[in-house]
Short mmCIF file of C-alpha atoms and ligand atoms in Angstrom, two decimals:
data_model
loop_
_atom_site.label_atom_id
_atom_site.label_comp_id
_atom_site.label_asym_id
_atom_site.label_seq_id
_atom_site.Cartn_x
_atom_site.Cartn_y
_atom_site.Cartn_z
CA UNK X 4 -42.11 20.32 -6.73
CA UNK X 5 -40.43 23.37 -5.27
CA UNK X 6 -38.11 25.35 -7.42
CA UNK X 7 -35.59 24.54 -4.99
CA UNK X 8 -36.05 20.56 -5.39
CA UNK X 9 -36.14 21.30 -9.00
CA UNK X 10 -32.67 22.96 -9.15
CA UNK X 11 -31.66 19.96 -7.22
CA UNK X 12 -32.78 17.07 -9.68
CA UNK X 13 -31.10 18.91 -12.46
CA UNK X 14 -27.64 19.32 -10.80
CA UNK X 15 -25.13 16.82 -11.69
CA UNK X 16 -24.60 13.82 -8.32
CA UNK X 17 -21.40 14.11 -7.13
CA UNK X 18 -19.57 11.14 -5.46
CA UNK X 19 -18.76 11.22 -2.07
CA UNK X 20 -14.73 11.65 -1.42
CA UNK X 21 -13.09 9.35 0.54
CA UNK X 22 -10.54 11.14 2.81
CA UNK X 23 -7.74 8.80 2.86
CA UNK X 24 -5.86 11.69 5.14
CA UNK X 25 -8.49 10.82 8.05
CA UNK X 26 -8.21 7.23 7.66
CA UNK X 27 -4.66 7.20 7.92
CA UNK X 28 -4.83 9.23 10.85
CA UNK X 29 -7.22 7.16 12.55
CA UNK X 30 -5.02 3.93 11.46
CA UNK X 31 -1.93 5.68 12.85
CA UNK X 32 -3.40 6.90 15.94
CA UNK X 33 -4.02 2.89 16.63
CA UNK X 34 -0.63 1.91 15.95
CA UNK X 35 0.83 4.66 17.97
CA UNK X 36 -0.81 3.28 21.18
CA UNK X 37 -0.16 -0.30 19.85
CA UNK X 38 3.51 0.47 20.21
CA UNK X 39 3.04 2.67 23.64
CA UNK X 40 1.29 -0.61 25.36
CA UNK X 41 4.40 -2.73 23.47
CA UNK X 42 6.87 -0.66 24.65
CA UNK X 43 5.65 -0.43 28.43
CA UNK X 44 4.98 -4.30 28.29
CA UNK X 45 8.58 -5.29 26.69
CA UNK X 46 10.65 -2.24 27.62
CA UNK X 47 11.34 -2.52 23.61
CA UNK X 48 10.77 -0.56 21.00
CA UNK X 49 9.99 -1.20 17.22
CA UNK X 50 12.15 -0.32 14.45
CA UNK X 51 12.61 -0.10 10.65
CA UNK X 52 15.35 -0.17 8.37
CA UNK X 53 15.46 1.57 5.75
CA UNK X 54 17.29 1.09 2.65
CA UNK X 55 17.98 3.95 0.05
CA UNK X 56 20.84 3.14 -2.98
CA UNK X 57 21.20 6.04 -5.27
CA UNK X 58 19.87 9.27 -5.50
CA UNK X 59 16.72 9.37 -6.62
CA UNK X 60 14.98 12.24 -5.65
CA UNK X 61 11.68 10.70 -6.05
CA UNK X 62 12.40 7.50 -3.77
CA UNK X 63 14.32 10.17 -1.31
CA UNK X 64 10.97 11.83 -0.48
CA UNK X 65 9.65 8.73 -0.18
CA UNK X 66 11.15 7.94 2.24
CA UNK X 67 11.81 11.43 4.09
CA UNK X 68 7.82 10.94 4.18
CA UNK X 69 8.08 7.46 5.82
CA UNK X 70 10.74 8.28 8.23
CA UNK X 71 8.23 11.07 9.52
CA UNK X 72 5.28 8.72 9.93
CA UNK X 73 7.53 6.47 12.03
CA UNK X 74 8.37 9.01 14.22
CA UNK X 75 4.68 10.42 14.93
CA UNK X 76 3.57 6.79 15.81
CA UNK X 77 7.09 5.81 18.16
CA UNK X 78 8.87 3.56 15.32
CA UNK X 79 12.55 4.13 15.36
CA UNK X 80 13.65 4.33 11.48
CA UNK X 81 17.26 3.26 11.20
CA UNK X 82 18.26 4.90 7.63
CA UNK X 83 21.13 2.97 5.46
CA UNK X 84 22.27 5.32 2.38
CA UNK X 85 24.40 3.42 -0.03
CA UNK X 86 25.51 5.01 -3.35
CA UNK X 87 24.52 4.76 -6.41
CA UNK X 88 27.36 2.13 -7.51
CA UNK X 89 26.69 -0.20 -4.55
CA UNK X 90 27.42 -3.66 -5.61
CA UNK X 91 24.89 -6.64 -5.12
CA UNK X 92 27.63 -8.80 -2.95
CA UNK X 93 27.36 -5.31 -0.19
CA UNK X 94 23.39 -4.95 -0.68
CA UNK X 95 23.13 -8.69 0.24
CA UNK X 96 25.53 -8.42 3.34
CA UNK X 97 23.72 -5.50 4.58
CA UNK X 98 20.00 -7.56 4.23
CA UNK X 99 21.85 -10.32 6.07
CA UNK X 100 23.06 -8.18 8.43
CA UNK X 101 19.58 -6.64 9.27
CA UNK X 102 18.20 -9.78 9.11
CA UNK X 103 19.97 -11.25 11.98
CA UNK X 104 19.85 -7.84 13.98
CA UNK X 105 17.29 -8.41 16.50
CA UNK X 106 16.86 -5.13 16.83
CA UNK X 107 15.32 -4.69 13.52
CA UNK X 108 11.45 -5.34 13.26
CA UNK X 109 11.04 -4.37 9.47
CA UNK X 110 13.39 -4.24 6.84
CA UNK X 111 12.82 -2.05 3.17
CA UNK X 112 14.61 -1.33 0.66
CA UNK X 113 13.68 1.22 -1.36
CA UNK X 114 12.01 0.43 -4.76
CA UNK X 115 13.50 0.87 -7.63
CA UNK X 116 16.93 0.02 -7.73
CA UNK X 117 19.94 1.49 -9.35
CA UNK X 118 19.69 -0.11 -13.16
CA UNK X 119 22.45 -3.06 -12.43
CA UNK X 120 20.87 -4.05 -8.96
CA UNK X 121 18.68 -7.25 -9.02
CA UNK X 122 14.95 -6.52 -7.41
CA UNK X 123 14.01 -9.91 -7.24
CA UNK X 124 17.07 -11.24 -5.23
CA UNK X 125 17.25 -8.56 -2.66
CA UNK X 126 12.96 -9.04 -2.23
CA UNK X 127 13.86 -13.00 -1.65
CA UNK X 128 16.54 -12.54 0.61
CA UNK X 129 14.72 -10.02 3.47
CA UNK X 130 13.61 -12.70 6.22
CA UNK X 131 9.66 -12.78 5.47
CA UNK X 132 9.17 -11.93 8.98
CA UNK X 133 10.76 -8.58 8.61
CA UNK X 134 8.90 -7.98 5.27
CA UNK X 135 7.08 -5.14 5.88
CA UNK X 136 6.72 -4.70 2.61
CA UNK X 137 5.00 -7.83 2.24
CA UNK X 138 6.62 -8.35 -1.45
CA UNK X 139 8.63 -11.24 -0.04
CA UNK X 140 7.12 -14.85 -2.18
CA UNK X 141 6.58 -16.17 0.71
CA UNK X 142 3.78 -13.62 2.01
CA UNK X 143 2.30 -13.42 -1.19
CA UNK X 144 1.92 -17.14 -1.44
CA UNK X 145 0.42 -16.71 2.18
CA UNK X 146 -2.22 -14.14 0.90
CA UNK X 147 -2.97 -16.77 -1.98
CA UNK X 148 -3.92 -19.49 0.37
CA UNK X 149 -5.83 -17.03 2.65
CA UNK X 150 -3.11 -17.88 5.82
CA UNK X 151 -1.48 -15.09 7.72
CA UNK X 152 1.37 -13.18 6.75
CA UNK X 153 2.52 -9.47 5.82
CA UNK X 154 0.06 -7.94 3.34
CA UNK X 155 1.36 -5.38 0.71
CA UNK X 156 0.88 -2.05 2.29
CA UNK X 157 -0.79 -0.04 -0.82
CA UNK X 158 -3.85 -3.11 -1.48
CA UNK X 159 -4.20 -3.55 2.68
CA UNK X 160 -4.60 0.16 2.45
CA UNK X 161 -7.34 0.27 -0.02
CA UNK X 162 -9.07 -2.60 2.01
CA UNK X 163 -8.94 -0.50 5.35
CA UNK X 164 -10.64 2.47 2.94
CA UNK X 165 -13.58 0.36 1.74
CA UNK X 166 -14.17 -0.89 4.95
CA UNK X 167 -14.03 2.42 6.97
CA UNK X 168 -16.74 3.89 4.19
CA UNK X 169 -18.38 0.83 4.57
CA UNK X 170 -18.11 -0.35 1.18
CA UNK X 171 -19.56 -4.08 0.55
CA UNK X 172 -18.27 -6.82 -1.23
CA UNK X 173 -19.46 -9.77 -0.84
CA UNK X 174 -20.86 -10.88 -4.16
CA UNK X 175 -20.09 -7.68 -5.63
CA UNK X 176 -17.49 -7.16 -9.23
CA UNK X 177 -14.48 -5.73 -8.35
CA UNK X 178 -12.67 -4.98 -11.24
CA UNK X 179 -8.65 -4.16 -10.38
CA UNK X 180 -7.13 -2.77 -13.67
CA UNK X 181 -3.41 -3.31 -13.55
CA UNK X 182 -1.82 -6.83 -12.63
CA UNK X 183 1.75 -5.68 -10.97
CA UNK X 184 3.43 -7.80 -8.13
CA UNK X 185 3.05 -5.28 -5.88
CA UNK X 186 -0.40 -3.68 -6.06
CA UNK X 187 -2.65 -5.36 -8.82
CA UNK X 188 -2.48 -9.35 -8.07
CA UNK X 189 -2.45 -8.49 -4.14
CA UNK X 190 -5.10 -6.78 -4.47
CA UNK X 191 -7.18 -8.96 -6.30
CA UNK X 192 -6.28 -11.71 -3.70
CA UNK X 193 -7.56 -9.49 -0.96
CA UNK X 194 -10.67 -8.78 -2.65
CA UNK X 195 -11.25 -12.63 -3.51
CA UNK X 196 -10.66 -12.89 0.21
CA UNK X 197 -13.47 -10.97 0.80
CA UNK X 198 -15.98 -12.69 -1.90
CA UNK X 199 -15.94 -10.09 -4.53
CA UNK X 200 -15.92 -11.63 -7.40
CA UNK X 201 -12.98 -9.90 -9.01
CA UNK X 202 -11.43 -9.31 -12.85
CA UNK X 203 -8.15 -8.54 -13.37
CA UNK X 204 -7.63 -6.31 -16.18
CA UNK X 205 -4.30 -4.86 -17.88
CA UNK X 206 -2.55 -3.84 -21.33
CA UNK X 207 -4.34 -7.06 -23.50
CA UNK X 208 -7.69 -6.46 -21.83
CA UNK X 209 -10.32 -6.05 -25.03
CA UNK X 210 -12.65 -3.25 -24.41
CA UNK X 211 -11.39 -2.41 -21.19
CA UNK X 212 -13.65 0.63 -21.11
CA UNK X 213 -16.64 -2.22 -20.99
CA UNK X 214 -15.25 -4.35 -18.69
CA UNK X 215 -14.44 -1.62 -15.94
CA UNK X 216 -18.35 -0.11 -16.42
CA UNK X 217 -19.50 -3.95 -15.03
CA UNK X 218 -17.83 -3.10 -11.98
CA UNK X 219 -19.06 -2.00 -8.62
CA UNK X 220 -15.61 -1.76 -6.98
CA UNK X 221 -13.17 0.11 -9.69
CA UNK X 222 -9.70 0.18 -8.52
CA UNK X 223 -7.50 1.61 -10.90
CA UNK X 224 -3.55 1.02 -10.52
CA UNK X 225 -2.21 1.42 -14.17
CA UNK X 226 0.14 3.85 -13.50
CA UNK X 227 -1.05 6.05 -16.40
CA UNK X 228 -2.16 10.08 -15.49
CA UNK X 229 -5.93 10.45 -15.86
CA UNK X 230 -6.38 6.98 -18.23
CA UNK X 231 -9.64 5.63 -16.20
CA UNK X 232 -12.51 8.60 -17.15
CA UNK X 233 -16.29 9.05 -16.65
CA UNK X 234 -16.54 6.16 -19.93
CA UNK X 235 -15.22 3.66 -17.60
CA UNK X 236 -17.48 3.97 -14.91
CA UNK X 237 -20.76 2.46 -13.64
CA UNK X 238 -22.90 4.79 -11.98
CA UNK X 239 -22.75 4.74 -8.53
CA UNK X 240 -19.45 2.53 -8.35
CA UNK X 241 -17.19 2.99 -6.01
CA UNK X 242 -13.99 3.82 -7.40
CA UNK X 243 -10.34 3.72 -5.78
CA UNK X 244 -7.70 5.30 -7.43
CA UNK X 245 -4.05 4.15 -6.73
CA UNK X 246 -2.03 5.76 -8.95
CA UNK X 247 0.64 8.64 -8.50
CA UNK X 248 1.82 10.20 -11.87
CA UNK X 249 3.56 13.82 -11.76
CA UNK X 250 2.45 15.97 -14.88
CA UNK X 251 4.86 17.98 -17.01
CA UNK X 252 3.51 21.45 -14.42
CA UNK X 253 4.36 19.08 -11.71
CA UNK X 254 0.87 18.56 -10.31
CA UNK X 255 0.21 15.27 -8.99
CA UNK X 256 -2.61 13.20 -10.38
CA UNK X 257 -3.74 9.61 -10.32
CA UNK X 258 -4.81 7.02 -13.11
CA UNK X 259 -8.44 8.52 -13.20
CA UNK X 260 -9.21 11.86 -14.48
CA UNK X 261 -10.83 13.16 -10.99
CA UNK X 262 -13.10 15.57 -12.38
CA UNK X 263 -14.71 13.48 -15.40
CA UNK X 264 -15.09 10.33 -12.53
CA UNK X 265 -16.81 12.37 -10.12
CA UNK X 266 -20.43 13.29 -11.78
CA UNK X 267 -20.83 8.93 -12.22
CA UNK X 268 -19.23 7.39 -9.66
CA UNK X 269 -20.72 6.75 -5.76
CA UNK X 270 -17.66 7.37 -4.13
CA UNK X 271 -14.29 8.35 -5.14
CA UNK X 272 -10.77 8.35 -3.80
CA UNK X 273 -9.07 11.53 -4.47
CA UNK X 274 -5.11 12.16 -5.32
CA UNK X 275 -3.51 12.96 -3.24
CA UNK X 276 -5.42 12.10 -0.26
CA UNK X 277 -6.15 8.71 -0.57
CA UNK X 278 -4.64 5.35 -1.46
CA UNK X 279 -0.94 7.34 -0.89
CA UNK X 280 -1.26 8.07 2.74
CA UNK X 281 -3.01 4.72 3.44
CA UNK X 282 0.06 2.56 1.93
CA UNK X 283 2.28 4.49 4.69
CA UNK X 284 -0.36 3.95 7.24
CA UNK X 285 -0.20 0.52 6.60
CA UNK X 286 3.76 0.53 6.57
CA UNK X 287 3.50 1.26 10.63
CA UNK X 288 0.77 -0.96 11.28
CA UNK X 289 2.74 -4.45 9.32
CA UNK X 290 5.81 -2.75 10.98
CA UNK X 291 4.34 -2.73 14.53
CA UNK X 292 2.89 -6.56 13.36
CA UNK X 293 6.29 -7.22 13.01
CA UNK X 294 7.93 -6.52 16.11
CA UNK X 295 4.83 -8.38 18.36
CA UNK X 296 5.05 -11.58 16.37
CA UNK X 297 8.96 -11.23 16.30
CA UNK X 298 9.10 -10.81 20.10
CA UNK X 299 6.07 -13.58 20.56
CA UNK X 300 8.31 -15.94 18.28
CA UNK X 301 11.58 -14.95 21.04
CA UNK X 302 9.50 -15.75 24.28
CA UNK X 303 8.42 -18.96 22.83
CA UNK X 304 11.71 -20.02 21.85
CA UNK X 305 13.12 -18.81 25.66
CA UNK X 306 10.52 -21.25 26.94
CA UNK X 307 11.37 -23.90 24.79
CA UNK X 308 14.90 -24.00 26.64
N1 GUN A 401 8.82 2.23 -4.24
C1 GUN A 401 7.60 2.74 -4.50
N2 GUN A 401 6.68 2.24 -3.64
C2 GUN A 401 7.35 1.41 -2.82
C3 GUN A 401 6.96 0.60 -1.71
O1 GUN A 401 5.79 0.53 -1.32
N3 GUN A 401 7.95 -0.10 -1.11
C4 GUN A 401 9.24 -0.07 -1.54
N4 GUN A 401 10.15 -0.82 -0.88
N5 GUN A 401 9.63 0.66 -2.56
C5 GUN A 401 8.70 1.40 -3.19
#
């Protein structure tokens, strides 16, 4: 063996990096001419309301970053800023309101809400056709009995990312540590979907380090800086990393410790640049969804006359 190959076989593998920033681009770039045919067919354009009660600067460049990707892909974003001390009775007449505004493809309301404000109602009461968040019961029950509906933006993201790097998973154990509404059981649905056979993992989970090494799919969305490290990892796994955590310095880092994750696994999503970018992605493309099947549902109905 050449002393080159040799300095090779002794250097540590490194996992390839999924670039979530390219995939969103290339998902955006779709929906952008989705909307350009739309709009030249219908003479209509989408658009998405957009919720904001308090003053959180978090959920404020959230959605500073959301109104941006709606106007690079031809989404109008409507923005509703109610204070802090908004009562439920006003929340609830402005989701009827949008509701019944035709001119509204997608409706969110930025999560969370002012302590006092009840999540659960206002997620029930946005029409499940304008749920672009896709956290509506009804679309979840959907995605539990495999029939169409909106799909929550962050797990649809991930999906698009596996299948883009060509990631299988048929037969293969996903492991999703983390079991919220919003991220963990969709996701494990979608992966099911797919025949993974999938674990769910969370806080009671004995030996979690064990469990996650069985996996070939990791996705980690605990919500905890840096928690998921080399330990947890088979080699060669692919491993998707969904969390956002800000550190005391303010750097941003996920639920896996990057650099410890990146000598075992086969391919890793960094932070940022990966699952974040994707879950906006994936807010244009169920917003776009949104305004076809609304204006399909419209033509039928004229017809029906
Ligand atoms: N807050 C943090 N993430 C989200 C999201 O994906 N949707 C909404 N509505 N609120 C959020």
């Amino acid at each position: 063996m050449s002393k080159a190959n040799t300095a090779n076989t002794a250097r540590a593998a490194t996992a390839q990096i999924i670039d979530g920033r390219m995939i969103a681009a290339l998902v955006k770039s779709d929906v952008r001419l989705l909307i350009e045919r739309f709009k030249l067919e219908t003479g209509a354009s989408p658009s998405l309301a957009m919720v904001l009660v308090g003053d959180d600067p978090a959920s404020q460049s959230y959605v500073r970053m959301k109104e941006r990707d709606c106007e690079q892909v031809g989404i109008i974003a409507r923005d509703y800023r109610l204070p802090a001390d908004t009562s439920q009775e006003h929340l609830n007449a402005l989701i009827d309101e949008l509701n019944a505004d035709a001119g509204v493809s997608g409706i969110l309301v930025q999560m969370p809400l002012p302590a006092g404000l009840d999540e659960e109602a206002v997620v029930e009461r946005i029409d499940p056709a304008k749920d672009v968040d896709g956290f509506h019961p009804t679309n979840l029950g959907r995605l539990l009995r495999g029939q169409p509906g909106m799909r929550p933006c962050t797990p649809a993201g991930v999906m698009v990312l596996l299948d883009q790097y060509g990631i299988e998973l048929e037969g293969k154990h996903a492991v999703v540590v983390g079991r919220s509404n919003i991220v963990g059981k969709p996701q494990a649905f979608l992966l099911l979907e797919r025949n993974a056979t999938v674990t769910i993992c969370h806080s009671r989970t004995r030996d979690l380090p064990a469990v996650c090494r069985q996996a070939d799919v990791l996705v980690a969305a605990v919500g905890r800086p840096q928690m998921i490290d080399a330990s947890y990892i088979k080699p060669g796994a692919t491993v998707i990393d969904v969390g956002i955590n800000r550190t005391e310095d303010g750097t941003l880092v996920g639920d896996v410790d990057f650099e410890s994750a990146l000598s075992v696994a086969g391919a890793i999503t960094p932070v940022p640049g990966g699952v974040g970018v994707m879950t906006r992605a994936c807010l244009m493309r169920n917003t776009i969804d949104a305004c076809v099947a609304q204006e399909a549902a419209r033509k039928s109905a004229r017809l029906m006359k």
